[in-house]
Amino acid sequence: SSSMSIANNMFALFDRDHDGAISADELHHFFTKVGVDVDAEQVAALMREYDIDNSGGIEMAEFVPLLCKMLGKTLNTISELTHVKIIDKDEMTDLKQNLAKRTVHNPDKIIEHVVLLVVVAEEIFPVLKDFKPEEAPDVVEKLMHLGKAWTCTMKDKSAAYTLTIVQVADSVHYKRHYSGYTQVSALVPLIKKELQPDLLISFGTAGGWPGLAKVGDCVLSSGCVFIDRVRTSSKMAHDWGVFGGPVMDTHRMATDLDLVQGIVGSQISYAVTEQQVHLIKTLGIAALDMECASEAEVAMQVQLNFMAIKMVSNGIYPGNPKRMEEEYVENKAYVSQRGMETLTAVFRYLLGRRVGDL
């Protein structure tokens, strides 16, 4: 039959030596050729699942269920993407309009207190080294030990303000910072209530979308969205799920400091699906991080002036999260230096300005 012919042809693509069985090496070779990034452990798991008779190779009868699973996953992905595109046929106009509502609270107030909020310790080491802020145990207490804190004074001949640096606290079990999109968003309302800053800046690294942001660029967010929170039951549910929050208007600062402006999307992992690529292209997302959508969402609720500054540390490669993570590690030192240059320029720019001058 035609279906059996298709199965035979597919089997032949895997079975390179034509011995009637697909080995682990042949399985790995096929996935690599079609651009699917798999490691030896994943291949071994597939062999265990489909090599029913433990012969060391997947024969034709064992291959058919694997083929059906691959085709089914592909069809489901196409179906889901088609449904999302139908929902997004208006190009998410309402969502874009809500992101454009960049409210500035107390615009006439001279900036006296700025909070820099970060997740990863390494990303503020240069700041701690250059500006030499003092540890702030009183701030740590106010923030319920959800974050570490330092303070210093930024000043020139005619103006000054207090800079408080807050970094997400370490897990008592894993001795590493908590996940960015959970604990960091819990810090935002505490910062508003306990510290009452004029401005909250989210700082960290992000992946850059090709053509919009490259490694070493600084992206000043024009809005924040979730790319993992896709709901498809209705148009409103979809837009509400994707929407993170607007940021304060910073168009003057972006122009004066030559910063890239663009929407930042937040994700949970490095993986990027076809649905997420659709969101990225439709909204014109310039960079992906893991926390600013959560921060923006809460900052909007508590009426706190919020901006997100993201240093691009890696490219975005759908279907290849390993490459994204590897680039992040490779570029960490260079991006850290660029980040310090950017923050120094931003900190100086804020001196003596009103909140509404940005």
Coordinates of C-alpha atoms in Angstrom, one line a residue:
S1 CA 0.0 0.0 0.0
S2 CA 1.0 3.6 -0.3
S3 CA 1.3 4.0 3.5
M4 CA 3.6 1.0 3.7
S5 CA 5.7 2.4 0.9
I6 CA 6.1 5.7 2.8
A7 CA 7.1 3.8 5.9
N8 CA 9.7 1.8 3.9
N9 CA 11.1 5.0 2.4
M10 CA 11.3 6.6 5.8
F11 CA 13.0 3.5 7.3
A12 CA 15.6 3.6 4.5
L13 CA 16.5 7.2 5.4
F14 CA 17.4 6.0 8.9
D15 CA 18.9 2.6 8.0
R16 CA 22.0 3.9 6.2
D17 CA 23.8 0.5 6.0
H18 CA 20.6 -1.2 4.8
D19 CA 21.0 -4.1 7.2
G20 CA 17.3 -4.1 8.2
A21 CA 17.8 -2.4 11.6
I22 CA 18.4 1.2 12.8
S23 CA 21.3 1.5 15.2
A24 CA 21.8 4.1 17.8
D25 CA 24.5 5.8 15.6
E26 CA 22.1 5.8 12.6
L27 CA 19.3 7.3 14.8
H28 CA 21.7 10.0 16.0
H29 CA 23.0 10.7 12.5
F30 CA 19.4 11.2 11.1
F31 CA 18.3 13.7 13.8
T32 CA 21.6 15.6 13.4
K33 CA 21.1 15.8 9.6
V34 CA 17.6 17.3 10.0
G35 CA 18.7 19.8 12.6
V36 CA 17.4 18.2 15.7
D37 CA 19.9 18.6 18.6
V38 CA 20.0 15.3 20.5
D39 CA 22.6 13.8 22.8
A40 CA 23.6 10.2 23.4
E41 CA 21.4 9.8 26.4
Q42 CA 18.3 10.9 24.4
V43 CA 19.2 8.4 21.6
A44 CA 19.7 5.6 24.2
A45 CA 16.2 6.4 25.7
L46 CA 14.6 6.1 22.2
M47 CA 16.4 2.8 21.6
R48 CA 15.2 1.4 24.9
E49 CA 11.6 2.4 24.1
Y50 CA 11.4 1.1 20.5
D51 CA 13.9 -1.8 20.4
I52 CA 11.3 -4.1 21.8
D53 CA 13.3 -7.3 21.3
N54 CA 16.5 -5.8 22.6
S55 CA 18.4 -6.8 19.4
G56 CA 20.4 -3.6 19.4
G57 CA 18.6 -2.1 16.5
I58 CA 15.1 -0.9 15.6
E59 CA 13.6 -3.2 13.0
M60 CA 10.8 -2.2 10.6
A61 CA 7.9 -3.4 12.8
E62 CA 9.4 -1.5 15.7
F63 CA 10.0 1.6 13.6
V64 CA 6.3 2.1 12.6
P65 CA 5.3 3.3 16.1
L66 CA 8.2 5.7 16.2
L67 CA 7.3 7.1 12.8
C68 CA 3.6 7.5 13.9
K69 CA 4.7 9.4 17.0
M70 CA 6.9 11.7 15.0
L71 CA 4.2 12.4 12.5
G72 CA 1.6 12.9 15.2
K73 CA 3.8 15.4 17.0
T74 CA 4.4 17.3 13.8
L75 CA 0.7 17.4 13.0
N76 CA -0.2 18.5 16.5
T77 CA 2.3 21.3 16.2
I78 CA 1.0 22.4 12.9
S79 CA -2.6 22.3 14.2
E80 CA -1.8 24.3 17.3
L81 CA 0.1 26.9 15.3
T82 CA -2.7 27.2 12.8
H83 CA -5.2 27.8 15.7
V84 CA -2.9 30.5 17.2
K85 CA -2.5 32.3 13.9
I86 CA -6.3 32.4 13.5
I87 CA -6.6 34.0 17.0
D88 CA -3.8 36.4 16.0
K89 CA -5.3 37.4 12.7
D90 CA -5.5 41.0 13.9
E91 CA -1.8 41.0 14.6
M92 CA -2.5 41.4 18.4
T93 CA -3.6 45.0 17.9
D94 CA -5.2 45.3 21.3
L95 CA -2.2 43.9 23.1
K96 CA 0.1 46.2 21.3
Q97 CA -2.1 49.2 22.2
N98 CA -1.9 48.2 25.9
L99 CA 1.9 47.8 25.8
A100 CA 2.0 51.3 24.3
K101 CA 0.4 52.8 27.5
R102 CA 3.7 53.7 29.0
T103 CA 2.6 55.6 32.1
V104 CA 5.1 57.7 34.1
H105 CA 4.2 58.2 37.8
N106 CA 5.2 61.5 39.5
P107 CA 6.8 62.8 36.3
D108 CA 7.8 66.1 37.8
K109 CA 9.8 64.6 40.7
I110 CA 13.6 64.9 40.7
I111 CA 15.1 61.4 40.8
E112 CA 16.3 60.7 44.4
H113 CA 16.2 56.9 44.7
V114 CA 16.9 54.2 42.0
V115 CA 16.7 50.5 42.6
L116 CA 18.6 48.1 40.3
L117 CA 17.1 44.6 40.4
V118 CA 19.1 41.6 39.1
V119 CA 18.8 37.8 39.3
V120 CA 22.3 36.5 38.5
A121 CA 25.1 37.5 40.9
E122 CA 27.8 37.5 38.1
E123 CA 25.9 40.2 36.2
I124 CA 26.5 42.7 39.0
F125 CA 30.0 41.8 40.1
P126 CA 31.5 44.7 37.9
V127 CA 29.0 47.1 39.5
L128 CA 30.0 46.0 43.0
K129 CA 33.6 46.3 42.1
D130 CA 33.5 49.7 40.5
F131 CA 30.9 51.5 42.6
K132 CA 31.8 49.8 45.9
P133 CA 28.3 50.0 47.5
E134 CA 27.9 49.0 51.1
E135 CA 26.0 46.0 52.2
A136 CA 22.5 47.0 53.4
P137 CA 21.2 44.5 56.0
D138 CA 18.3 46.8 56.9
V139 CA 17.1 46.6 53.3
V140 CA 17.5 42.8 53.4
E141 CA 15.2 42.7 56.4
K142 CA 12.6 44.9 54.7
L143 CA 12.7 42.6 51.7
M144 CA 12.1 39.5 53.9
H145 CA 15.4 38.0 52.9
L146 CA 14.2 37.4 49.4
G147 CA 17.1 39.4 48.1
K148 CA 20.6 40.6 48.9
A149 CA 21.1 44.4 49.0
W150 CA 23.8 47.1 48.7
T151 CA 23.5 50.9 48.6
C152 CA 25.7 53.8 47.4
T153 CA 25.3 57.4 46.4
M154 CA 25.6 58.4 42.7
K155 CA 26.6 62.0 42.4
D156 CA 28.3 64.7 40.3
K157 CA 29.0 68.4 41.0
S158 CA 25.3 69.4 41.0
A159 CA 23.1 66.4 41.7
A160 CA 22.9 63.1 43.6
Y161 CA 20.6 60.1 44.2
T162 CA 20.7 56.9 46.2
L163 CA 21.3 53.7 44.3
T164 CA 20.1 50.5 45.9
I165 CA 21.2 47.2 44.2
V166 CA 19.0 44.2 44.9
Q167 CA 19.9 40.7 43.8
V168 CA 17.7 37.6 44.2
A169 CA 18.7 35.6 47.3
D170 CA 20.2 32.1 47.1
S171 CA 18.2 28.9 47.7
V172 CA 19.0 27.4 51.1
H173 CA 19.1 23.9 49.4
Y174 CA 20.9 24.5 46.1
K175 CA 23.1 27.5 47.2
R176 CA 22.2 29.3 43.9
H177 CA 19.9 32.2 43.1
Y178 CA 16.2 31.3 42.9
S179 CA 14.5 31.2 39.5
G180 CA 14.2 34.6 38.0
Y181 CA 10.5 34.6 37.1
T182 CA 9.3 33.6 40.6
Q183 CA 11.2 35.2 43.4
V184 CA 12.2 38.3 41.5
S185 CA 8.5 39.2 40.9
A186 CA 7.9 38.8 44.7
L187 CA 10.5 41.4 45.3
V188 CA 8.8 44.1 43.2
P189 CA 5.9 44.9 45.5
L190 CA 8.2 44.8 48.6
I191 CA 10.6 47.3 46.9
K192 CA 7.6 49.6 46.2
K193 CA 6.2 49.3 49.7
E194 CA 9.4 49.4 51.7
L195 CA 11.9 51.4 49.6
Q196 CA 9.5 53.7 47.7
P197 CA 12.0 54.3 44.8
D198 CA 11.4 56.8 42.0
L199 CA 12.5 54.2 39.5
L200 CA 13.0 50.4 39.3
I201 CA 15.5 49.1 36.7
S202 CA 15.5 45.4 35.8
F203 CA 19.0 44.5 34.6
G204 CA 20.3 41.2 33.1
T205 CA 21.2 39.3 30.0
A206 CA 18.9 38.2 27.2
G207 CA 18.9 36.4 23.8
G208 CA 18.7 38.6 20.8
W209 CA 16.4 38.0 17.8
P210 CA 18.4 38.1 14.5
G211 CA 18.0 41.4 12.7
L212 CA 16.8 43.2 15.8
A213 CA 19.5 42.7 18.5
K214 CA 23.0 41.2 18.3
V215 CA 25.4 40.0 21.0
G216 CA 26.7 43.1 22.9
D217 CA 23.7 45.2 22.1
C218 CA 21.8 46.8 25.0
V219 CA 18.0 46.5 24.6
L220 CA 15.9 49.1 26.5
S221 CA 12.5 47.4 26.7
S222 CA 9.4 49.2 25.2
G223 CA 7.1 46.5 26.7
C224 CA 7.3 43.1 28.3
V225 CA 5.4 39.9 27.3
F226 CA 5.2 36.2 28.3
I227 CA 6.0 33.8 25.4
D228 CA 5.4 30.6 27.5
R229 CA 1.9 31.6 28.7
V230 CA -0.1 31.0 25.5
R231 CA -3.9 30.3 26.0
T232 CA -6.0 29.5 23.0
S233 CA -9.6 29.2 24.3
S234 CA -10.5 32.7 23.2
K235 CA -8.9 35.9 21.8
M236 CA -9.1 37.7 25.2
A237 CA -7.6 34.7 27.0
H238 CA -4.7 34.6 24.5
D239 CA -3.9 38.3 24.7
W240 CA -4.2 38.3 28.5
G241 CA -1.9 35.3 28.8
V242 CA 0.8 36.9 26.6
F243 CA 0.6 40.4 28.1
G244 CA 3.2 41.1 30.8
G245 CA 3.1 44.8 31.2
P246 CA 4.1 48.2 29.8
V247 CA 7.2 50.0 30.9
M248 CA 7.6 53.7 31.6
D249 CA 8.4 56.0 28.7
T250 CA 12.1 56.2 28.2
H251 CA 12.4 57.3 24.5
R252 CA 14.7 60.3 25.3
M253 CA 17.2 58.1 27.2
A254 CA 17.1 55.5 24.4
T255 CA 18.0 58.1 21.8
D256 CA 20.6 60.0 23.9
L257 CA 22.4 56.8 25.0
D258 CA 22.0 55.0 21.6
L259 CA 20.2 52.0 23.1
V260 CA 18.2 49.5 21.1
Q261 CA 14.5 49.8 21.8
G262 CA 12.2 46.8 21.5
I263 CA 9.8 44.5 23.2
V264 CA 11.3 41.9 25.6
G265 CA 9.7 38.5 25.9
S266 CA 10.1 36.3 29.0
Q267 CA 10.5 32.5 28.8
I268 CA 10.9 29.7 31.3
S269 CA 13.6 27.7 29.5
Y270 CA 16.0 28.3 26.6
A271 CA 13.8 26.2 24.2
V272 CA 11.8 28.2 21.6
T273 CA 8.9 26.5 19.8
E274 CA 7.2 27.4 16.5
Q275 CA 4.3 29.0 18.4
Q276 CA 6.8 31.2 20.2
V277 CA 8.5 32.1 17.0
H278 CA 5.1 33.2 15.7
L279 CA 4.7 35.5 18.7
I280 CA 8.2 36.9 18.4
K281 CA 7.6 37.8 14.7
T282 CA 4.1 39.1 15.2
L283 CA 5.0 41.4 18.1
G284 CA 8.5 42.3 16.9
I285 CA 10.1 40.9 20.1
A286 CA 13.8 42.0 20.1
A287 CA 15.1 39.9 23.0
L288 CA 14.2 37.1 25.4
D289 CA 14.9 37.0 29.1
M290 CA 13.3 35.0 31.9
E291 CA 12.0 37.6 34.3
C292 CA 11.0 41.1 33.1
A293 CA 7.4 40.2 32.1
S294 CA 6.7 39.1 35.7
E295 CA 8.4 42.2 37.0
A296 CA 6.5 44.5 34.6
E297 CA 3.2 42.8 35.5
V298 CA 3.6 43.5 39.2
A299 CA 5.1 47.0 38.7
M300 CA 2.1 48.0 36.7
Q301 CA -0.3 46.8 39.5
V302 CA 1.6 48.7 42.2
Q303 CA 2.1 51.8 40.1
L304 CA 5.9 51.7 40.2
N305 CA 8.0 53.3 37.4
F306 CA 9.7 50.4 35.7
M307 CA 12.2 49.9 32.9
A308 CA 14.1 46.8 31.7
I309 CA 17.7 47.0 30.4
K310 CA 18.9 43.7 28.8
M311 CA 22.3 43.0 27.5
V312 CA 22.3 40.6 24.6
S313 CA 24.5 37.6 25.4
N314 CA 23.4 35.1 22.8
G315 CA 21.4 34.6 19.7
I316 CA 18.0 32.9 19.6
Y317 CA 18.0 29.6 17.8
P318 CA 14.6 27.8 17.7
G319 CA 15.1 24.1 18.1
N320 CA 18.6 24.5 19.4
P321 CA 18.5 25.6 23.1
K322 CA 21.9 24.1 23.7
R323 CA 23.5 26.6 21.3
M324 CA 21.8 29.5 23.1
E325 CA 23.1 28.4 26.5
E326 CA 26.6 27.7 25.1
E327 CA 26.8 31.2 23.6
Y328 CA 25.6 32.7 26.9
V329 CA 28.5 31.1 28.7
E330 CA 31.0 32.0 25.9
N331 CA 30.0 35.7 25.8
K332 CA 29.6 36.2 29.5
A333 CA 32.8 38.2 30.1
Y334 CA 32.4 40.4 27.0
V335 CA 28.7 41.1 27.8
S336 CA 29.6 41.8 31.4
Q337 CA 32.0 44.5 30.3
R338 CA 29.4 46.0 27.9
G339 CA 26.8 45.9 30.6
M340 CA 29.0 47.9 33.0
E341 CA 29.6 50.5 30.3
T342 CA 25.8 50.8 29.7
L343 CA 24.9 51.0 33.4
T344 CA 27.6 53.6 34.0
A345 CA 26.1 55.7 31.2
V346 CA 22.5 55.2 32.5
F347 CA 23.5 56.0 36.1
R348 CA 25.1 59.3 35.0
Y349 CA 22.2 60.1 32.8
L350 CA 19.7 59.9 35.7
L351 CA 21.6 62.5 37.7
G352 CA 19.6 65.7 38.2
R353 CA 16.7 64.6 35.9
R354 CA 13.0 64.5 36.6
V355 CA 11.3 61.1 36.3
G356 CA 9.4 62.5 33.3
D357 CA 12.6 63.6 31.5
L358 CA 13.5 60.1 30.5

